[in-house]
Short mmCIF file of C-alpha atoms in Angstrom, two decimals:
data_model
loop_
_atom_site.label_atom_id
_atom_site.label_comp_id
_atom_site.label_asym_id
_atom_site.label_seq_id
_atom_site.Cartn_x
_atom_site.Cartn_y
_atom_site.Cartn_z
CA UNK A 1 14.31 2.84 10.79
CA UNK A 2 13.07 0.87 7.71
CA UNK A 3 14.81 1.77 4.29
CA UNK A 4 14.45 -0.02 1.55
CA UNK A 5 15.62 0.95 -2.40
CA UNK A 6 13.73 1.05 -5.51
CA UNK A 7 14.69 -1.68 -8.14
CA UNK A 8 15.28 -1.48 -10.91
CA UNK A 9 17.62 1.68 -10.13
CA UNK A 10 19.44 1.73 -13.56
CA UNK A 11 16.87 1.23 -16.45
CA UNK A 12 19.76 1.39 -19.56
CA UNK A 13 22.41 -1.21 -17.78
CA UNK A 14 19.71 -3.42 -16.60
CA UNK A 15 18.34 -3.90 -20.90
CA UNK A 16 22.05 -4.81 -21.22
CA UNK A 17 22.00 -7.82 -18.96
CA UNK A 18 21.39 -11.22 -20.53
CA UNK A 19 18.82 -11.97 -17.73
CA UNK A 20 16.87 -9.02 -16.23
CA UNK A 21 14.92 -10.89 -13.80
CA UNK A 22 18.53 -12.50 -12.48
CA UNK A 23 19.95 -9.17 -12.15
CA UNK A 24 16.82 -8.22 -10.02
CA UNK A 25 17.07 -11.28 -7.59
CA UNK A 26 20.73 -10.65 -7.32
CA UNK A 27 19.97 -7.47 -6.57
CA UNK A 28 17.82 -7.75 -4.10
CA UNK A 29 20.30 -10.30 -2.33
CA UNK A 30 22.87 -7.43 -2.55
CA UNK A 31 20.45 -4.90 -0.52
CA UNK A 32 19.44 -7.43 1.85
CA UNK A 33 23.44 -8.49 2.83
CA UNK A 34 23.72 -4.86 3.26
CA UNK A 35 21.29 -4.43 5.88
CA UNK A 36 18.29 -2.84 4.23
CA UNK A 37 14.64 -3.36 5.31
CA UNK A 38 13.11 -3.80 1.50
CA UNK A 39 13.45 -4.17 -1.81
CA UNK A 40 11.11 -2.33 -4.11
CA UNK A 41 9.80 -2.65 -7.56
CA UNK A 42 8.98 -0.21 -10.27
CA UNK A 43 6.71 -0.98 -13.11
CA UNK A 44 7.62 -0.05 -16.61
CA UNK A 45 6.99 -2.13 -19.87
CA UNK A 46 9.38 -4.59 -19.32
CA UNK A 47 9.42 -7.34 -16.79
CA UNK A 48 6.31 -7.89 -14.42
CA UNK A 49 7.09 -5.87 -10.62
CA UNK A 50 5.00 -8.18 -8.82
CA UNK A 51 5.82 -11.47 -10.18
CA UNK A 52 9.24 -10.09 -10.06
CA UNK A 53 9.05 -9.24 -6.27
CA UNK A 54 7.41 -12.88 -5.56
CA UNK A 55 10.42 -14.28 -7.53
CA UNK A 56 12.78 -12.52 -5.22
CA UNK A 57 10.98 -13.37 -2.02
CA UNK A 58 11.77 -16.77 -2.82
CA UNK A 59 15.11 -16.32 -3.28
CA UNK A 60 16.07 -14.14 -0.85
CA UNK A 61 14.93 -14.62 2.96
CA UNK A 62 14.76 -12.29 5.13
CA UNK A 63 14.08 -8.57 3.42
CA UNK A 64 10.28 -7.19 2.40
CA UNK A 65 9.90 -6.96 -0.83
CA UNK A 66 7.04 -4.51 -2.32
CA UNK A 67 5.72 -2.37 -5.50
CA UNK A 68 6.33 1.40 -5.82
CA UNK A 69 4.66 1.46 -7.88
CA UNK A 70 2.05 -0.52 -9.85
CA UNK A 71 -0.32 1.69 -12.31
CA UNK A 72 -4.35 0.60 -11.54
CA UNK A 73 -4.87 1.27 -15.34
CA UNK A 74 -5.16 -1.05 -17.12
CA UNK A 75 -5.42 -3.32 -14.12
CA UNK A 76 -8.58 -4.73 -13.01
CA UNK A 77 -8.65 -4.86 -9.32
CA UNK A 78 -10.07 -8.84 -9.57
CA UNK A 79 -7.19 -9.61 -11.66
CA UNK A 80 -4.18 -7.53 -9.21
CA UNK A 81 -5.90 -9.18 -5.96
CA UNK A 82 -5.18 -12.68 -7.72
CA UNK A 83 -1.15 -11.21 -8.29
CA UNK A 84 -0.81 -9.89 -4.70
CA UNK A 85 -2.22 -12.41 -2.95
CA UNK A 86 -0.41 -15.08 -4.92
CA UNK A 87 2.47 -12.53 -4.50
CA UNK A 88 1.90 -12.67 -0.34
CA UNK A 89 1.74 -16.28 0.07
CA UNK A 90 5.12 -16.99 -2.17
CA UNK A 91 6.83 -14.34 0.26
CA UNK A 92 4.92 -15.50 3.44
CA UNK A 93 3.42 -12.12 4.02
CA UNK A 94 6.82 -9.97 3.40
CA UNK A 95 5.02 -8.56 0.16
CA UNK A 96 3.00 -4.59 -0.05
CA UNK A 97 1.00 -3.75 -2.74
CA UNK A 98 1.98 0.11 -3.81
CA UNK A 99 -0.50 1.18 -6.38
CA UNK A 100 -0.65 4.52 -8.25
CA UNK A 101 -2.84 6.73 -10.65
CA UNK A 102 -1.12 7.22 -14.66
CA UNK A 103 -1.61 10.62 -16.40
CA UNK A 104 -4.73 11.14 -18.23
CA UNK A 105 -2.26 11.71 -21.33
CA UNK A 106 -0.39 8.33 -20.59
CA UNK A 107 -3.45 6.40 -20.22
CA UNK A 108 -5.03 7.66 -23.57
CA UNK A 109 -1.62 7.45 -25.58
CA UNK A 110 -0.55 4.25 -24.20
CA UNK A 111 -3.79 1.71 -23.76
CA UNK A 112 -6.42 3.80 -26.45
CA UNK A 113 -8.55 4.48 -23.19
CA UNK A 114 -10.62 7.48 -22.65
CA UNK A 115 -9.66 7.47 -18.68
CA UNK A 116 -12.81 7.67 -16.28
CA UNK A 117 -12.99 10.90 -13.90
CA UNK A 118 -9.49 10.02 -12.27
CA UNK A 119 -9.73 10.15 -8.67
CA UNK A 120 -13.07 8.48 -8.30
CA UNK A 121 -11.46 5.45 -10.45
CA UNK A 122 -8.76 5.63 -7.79
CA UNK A 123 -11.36 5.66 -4.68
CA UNK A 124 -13.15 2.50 -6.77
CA UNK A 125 -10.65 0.46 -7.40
CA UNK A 126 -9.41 1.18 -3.85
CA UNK A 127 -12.92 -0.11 -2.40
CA UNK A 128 -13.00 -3.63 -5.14
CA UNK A 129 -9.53 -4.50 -4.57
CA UNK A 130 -10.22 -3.90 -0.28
CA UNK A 131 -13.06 -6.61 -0.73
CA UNK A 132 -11.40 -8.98 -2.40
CA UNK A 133 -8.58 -8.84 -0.19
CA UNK A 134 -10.45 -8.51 3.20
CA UNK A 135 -12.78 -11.37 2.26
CA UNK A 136 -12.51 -13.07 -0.37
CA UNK A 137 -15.47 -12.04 -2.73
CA UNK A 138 -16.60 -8.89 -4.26
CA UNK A 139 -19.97 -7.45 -5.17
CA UNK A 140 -19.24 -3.83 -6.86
CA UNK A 141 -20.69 -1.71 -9.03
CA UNK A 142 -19.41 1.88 -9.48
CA UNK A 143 -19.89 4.67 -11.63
CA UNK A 144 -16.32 3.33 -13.17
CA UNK A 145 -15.92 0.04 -12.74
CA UNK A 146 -17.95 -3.63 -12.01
CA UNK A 147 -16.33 -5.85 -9.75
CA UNK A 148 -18.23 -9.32 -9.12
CA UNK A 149 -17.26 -12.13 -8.36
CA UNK A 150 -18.92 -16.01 -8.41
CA UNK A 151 -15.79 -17.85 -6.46
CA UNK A 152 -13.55 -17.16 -3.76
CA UNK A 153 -10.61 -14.87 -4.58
CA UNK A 154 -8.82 -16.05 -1.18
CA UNK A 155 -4.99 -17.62 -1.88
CA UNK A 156 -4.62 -19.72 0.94
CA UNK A 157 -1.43 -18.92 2.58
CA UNK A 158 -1.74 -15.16 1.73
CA UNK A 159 -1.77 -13.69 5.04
CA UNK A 160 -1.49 -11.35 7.07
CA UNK A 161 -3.85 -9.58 4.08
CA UNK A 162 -1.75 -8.00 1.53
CA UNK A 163 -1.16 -4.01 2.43
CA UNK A 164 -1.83 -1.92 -0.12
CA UNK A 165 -0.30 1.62 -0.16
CA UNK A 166 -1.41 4.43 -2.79
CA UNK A 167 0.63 7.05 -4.70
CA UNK A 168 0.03 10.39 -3.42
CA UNK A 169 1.10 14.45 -4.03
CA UNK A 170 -2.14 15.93 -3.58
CA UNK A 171 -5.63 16.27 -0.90
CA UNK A 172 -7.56 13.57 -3.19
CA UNK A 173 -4.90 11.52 -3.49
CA UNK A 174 -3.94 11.65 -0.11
CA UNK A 175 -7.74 11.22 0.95
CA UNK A 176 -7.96 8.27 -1.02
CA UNK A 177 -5.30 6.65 0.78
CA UNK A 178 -5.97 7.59 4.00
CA UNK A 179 -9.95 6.21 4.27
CA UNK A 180 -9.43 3.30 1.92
CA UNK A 181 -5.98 2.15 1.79
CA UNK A 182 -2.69 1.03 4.33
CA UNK A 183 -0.97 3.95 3.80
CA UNK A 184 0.98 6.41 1.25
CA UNK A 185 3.62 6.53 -1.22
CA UNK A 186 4.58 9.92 -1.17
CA UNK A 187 6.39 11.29 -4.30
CA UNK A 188 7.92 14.93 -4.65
CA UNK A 189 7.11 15.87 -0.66
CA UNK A 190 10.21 17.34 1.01
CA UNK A 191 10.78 17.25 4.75
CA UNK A 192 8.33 19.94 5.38
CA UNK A 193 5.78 19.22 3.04
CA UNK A 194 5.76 16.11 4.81
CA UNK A 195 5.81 17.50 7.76
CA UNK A 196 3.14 20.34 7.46
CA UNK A 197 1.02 18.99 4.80
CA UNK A 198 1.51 15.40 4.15
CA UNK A 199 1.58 13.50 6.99
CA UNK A 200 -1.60 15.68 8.69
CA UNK A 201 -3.42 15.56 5.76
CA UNK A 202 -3.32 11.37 5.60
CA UNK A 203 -3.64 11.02 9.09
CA UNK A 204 -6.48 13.24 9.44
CA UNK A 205 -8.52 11.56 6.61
CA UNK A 206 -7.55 7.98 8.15
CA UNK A 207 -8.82 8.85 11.26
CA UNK A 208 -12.21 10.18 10.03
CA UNK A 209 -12.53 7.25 8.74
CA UNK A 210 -11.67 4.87 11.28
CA UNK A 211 -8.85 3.31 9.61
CA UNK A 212 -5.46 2.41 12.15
CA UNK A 213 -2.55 4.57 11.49
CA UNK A 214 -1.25 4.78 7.96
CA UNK A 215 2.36 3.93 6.78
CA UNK A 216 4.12 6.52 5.17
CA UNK A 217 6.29 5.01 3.05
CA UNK A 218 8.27 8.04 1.55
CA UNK A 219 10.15 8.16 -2.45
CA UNK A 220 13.04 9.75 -1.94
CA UNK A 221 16.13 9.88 -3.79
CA UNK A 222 19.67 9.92 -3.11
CA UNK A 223 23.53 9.34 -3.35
CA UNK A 224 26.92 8.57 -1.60
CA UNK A 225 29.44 10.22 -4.88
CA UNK A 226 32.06 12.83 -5.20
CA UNK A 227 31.12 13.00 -8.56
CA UNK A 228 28.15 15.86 -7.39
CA UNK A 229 27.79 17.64 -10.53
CA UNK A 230 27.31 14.35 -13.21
CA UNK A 231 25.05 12.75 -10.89
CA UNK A 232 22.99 16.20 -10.24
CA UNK A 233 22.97 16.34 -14.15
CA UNK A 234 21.42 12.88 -14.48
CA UNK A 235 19.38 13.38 -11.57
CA UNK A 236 17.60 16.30 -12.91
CA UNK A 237 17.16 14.96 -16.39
CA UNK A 238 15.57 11.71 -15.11
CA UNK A 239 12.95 14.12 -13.05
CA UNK A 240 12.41 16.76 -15.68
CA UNK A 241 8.88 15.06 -16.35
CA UNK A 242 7.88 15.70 -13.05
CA UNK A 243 8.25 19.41 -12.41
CA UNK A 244 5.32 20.74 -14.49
CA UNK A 245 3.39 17.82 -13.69
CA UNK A 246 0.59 19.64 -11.61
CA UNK A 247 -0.30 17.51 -8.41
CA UNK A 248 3.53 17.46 -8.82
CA UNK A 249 4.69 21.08 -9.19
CA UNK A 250 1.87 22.01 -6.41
CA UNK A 251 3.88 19.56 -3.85
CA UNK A 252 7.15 21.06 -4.80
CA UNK A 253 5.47 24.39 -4.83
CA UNK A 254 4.40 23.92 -0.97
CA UNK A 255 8.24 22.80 -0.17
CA UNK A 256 9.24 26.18 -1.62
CA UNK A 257 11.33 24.95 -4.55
CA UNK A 258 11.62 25.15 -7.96
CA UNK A 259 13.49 22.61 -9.83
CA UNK A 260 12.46 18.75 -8.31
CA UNK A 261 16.46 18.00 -8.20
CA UNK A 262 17.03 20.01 -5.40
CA UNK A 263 15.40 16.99 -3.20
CA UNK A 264 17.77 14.54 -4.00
CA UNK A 265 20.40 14.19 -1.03
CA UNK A 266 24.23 14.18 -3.66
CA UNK A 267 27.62 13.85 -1.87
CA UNK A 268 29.15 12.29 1.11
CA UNK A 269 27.90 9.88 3.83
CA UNK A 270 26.88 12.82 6.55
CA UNK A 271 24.43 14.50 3.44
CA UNK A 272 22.60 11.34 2.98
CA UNK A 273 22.25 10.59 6.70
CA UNK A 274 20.98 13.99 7.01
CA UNK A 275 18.79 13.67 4.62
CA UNK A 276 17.69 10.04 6.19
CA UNK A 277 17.32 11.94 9.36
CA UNK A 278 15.34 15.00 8.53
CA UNK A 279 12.36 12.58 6.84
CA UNK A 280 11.93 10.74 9.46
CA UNK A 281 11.68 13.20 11.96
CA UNK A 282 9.61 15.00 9.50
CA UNK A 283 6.69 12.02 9.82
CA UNK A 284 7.88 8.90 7.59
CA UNK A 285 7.24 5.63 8.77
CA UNK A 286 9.52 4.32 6.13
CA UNK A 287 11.96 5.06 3.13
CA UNK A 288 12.25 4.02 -0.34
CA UNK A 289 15.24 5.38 -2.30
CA UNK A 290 15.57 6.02 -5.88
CA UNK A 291 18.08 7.26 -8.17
CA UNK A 292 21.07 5.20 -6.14
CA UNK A 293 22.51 4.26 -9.69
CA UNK A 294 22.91 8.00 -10.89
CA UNK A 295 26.69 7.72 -10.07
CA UNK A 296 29.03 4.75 -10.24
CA UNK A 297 28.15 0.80 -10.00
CA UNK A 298 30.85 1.70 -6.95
CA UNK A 299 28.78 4.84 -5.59
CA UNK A 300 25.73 2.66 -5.35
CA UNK A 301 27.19 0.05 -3.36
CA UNK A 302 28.31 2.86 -1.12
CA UNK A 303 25.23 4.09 -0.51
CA UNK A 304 23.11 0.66 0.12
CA UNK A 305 25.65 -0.14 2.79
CA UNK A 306 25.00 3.18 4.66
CA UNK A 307 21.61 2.97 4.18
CA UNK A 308 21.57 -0.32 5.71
CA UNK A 309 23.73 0.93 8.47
CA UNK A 310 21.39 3.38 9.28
CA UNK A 311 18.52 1.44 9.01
CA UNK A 312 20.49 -1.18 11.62
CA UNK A 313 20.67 1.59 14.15
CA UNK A 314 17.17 2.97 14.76
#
């Protein structure tokens, strides 16, 4: 079973540190002595996930390393080819590009854009950034974006080709993913959403389109604590945002629950490995957990070594 964690896992201590990028890379050394498959990065407004991720490849033999995820806006897909690729050949091909949509809302507020028709953006990007990274050049004009390039975009040492794996909750998401992408990141999509919905849906609109089987590289989140009730608390604030979110509230909607907290796996070992257990029976190909820091520094540790242990046996 591959598991791997989301870094950073604990926004507020990691603005405390004197390095962040250290802290990362130590990190990462931390998940990889404890057995797990891959570290993850998460972009915000702070440090850089993918130069971040190539940093810790580096450093740090012998785990994947990834994004989950990197925001296409205001990205241009020449400009994230050049980052992955260069990102691929520092790791010697341990490195996946995850990629997501941003909320109209976010987008406007944050970069003064008026966002293009969202899911065709998606589906264009998806097609420029495929180019560049399947041969080296691309010639692409869209109804949202221009893509054109005079040189070759290939980073020497950058192979296999960089993965790429989309962001999903809902059909056009999921279609996206499945016809022009690696694979899905899916977020908010319980065992059986995954099992009746997700996976089907992705799998279905890869193989329409002639595309191998796609990873499914689920977002889950989870704890080892006995503190239940102050990490449930935390928990739910941190994933307030996403329950009237609509692709969002439809996916919880489909798992038949109301409040997104009640997918995160809080209390002893056998929970979590339940939890572990149930996803990938459920479709996964892969996990990447979140939340791990919403009990103690010692409750974290906890729960990368049984991750790790489960990931160890199969």
């Amino acid at each position: 079973m591959r598991i791997g964690v989301a870094l950073p896992t604990d926004f507020t201590r990691l603005s405390q540190e004197a390095n962040s990028v250290d802290t990362l890379i130590g990190q990462v050394k931390e998940l990889a002595d404890a057995g797990l498959s891959a570290a993850w990065f998460t972009q915000r407004f702070d440090h850089d996930a993918i130069t971040v991720a190539a940093l810790a490849a580096r450093e740090v033999p012998g785990i994947d390393i990834g994004t989950a995820v990197v925001p296409i806006y205001p990205r241009h897909p020449i400009a994230l080819s050049m980052q992955a690729q260069t990102a691929q050949a520092a790791s010697h091909g341990r490195f996946t590009l995850g990629v997501g949509l941003s909320t109209k809302s976010f987008v406007e507020q944050t970069y003064g854009l008026a966002p293009h028709p969202r899911v065709r953006h998606l589906r264009e990007h998806l097609e420029a950034l495929r180019s560049l990274l399947e041969t080296g050049s691309v010639d692409f004009s869209g109804e949202t974006l221009v893509a054109k390039t005079s040189l070759s975009t290939t980073v020497p040492g950058a192979r296999p080709r960089v993965p790429v794996l989309v962001a999903v909750a809902g059909e056009q998401t999921l279609r996206a993913a499945g016809e022009l992408a690696d694979g899905a990141l899916p977020i908010m999509s319980g065992p059986r959403t995954l099992a009746e919905y997700t996976v089907p849906t992705l799998t279905r609109h890869a193989e329409a389109a002639g595309r191998p089987a796609p990873r499914v590289a689920v977002i889950v989140s989870g704890v080892v604590t006995a503190d239940v009730a102050g990490a449930r608390a935390r928990a739910e604030q941190n994933m307030a945002p996403y329950k009237n979110l609509p692709a969002y509230r439809a996916a919880l909607d489909r798992e038949g629950i109301d409040n997104p907290v009640d997918l995160v796996a809080i209390g002893d070992e056998e929970l979590l490995a339940a939890q572990v257990a149930a996803y990938f029976e459920a479709g996964a190909t892969e996990l990447i957990y979140t939340q791990t820091a919403i009990g103690s520094p010692e409750d974290e540790r906890r729960t990368w070594k049984l991750l790790g242990e489960l990931a160890a046996r199969g």
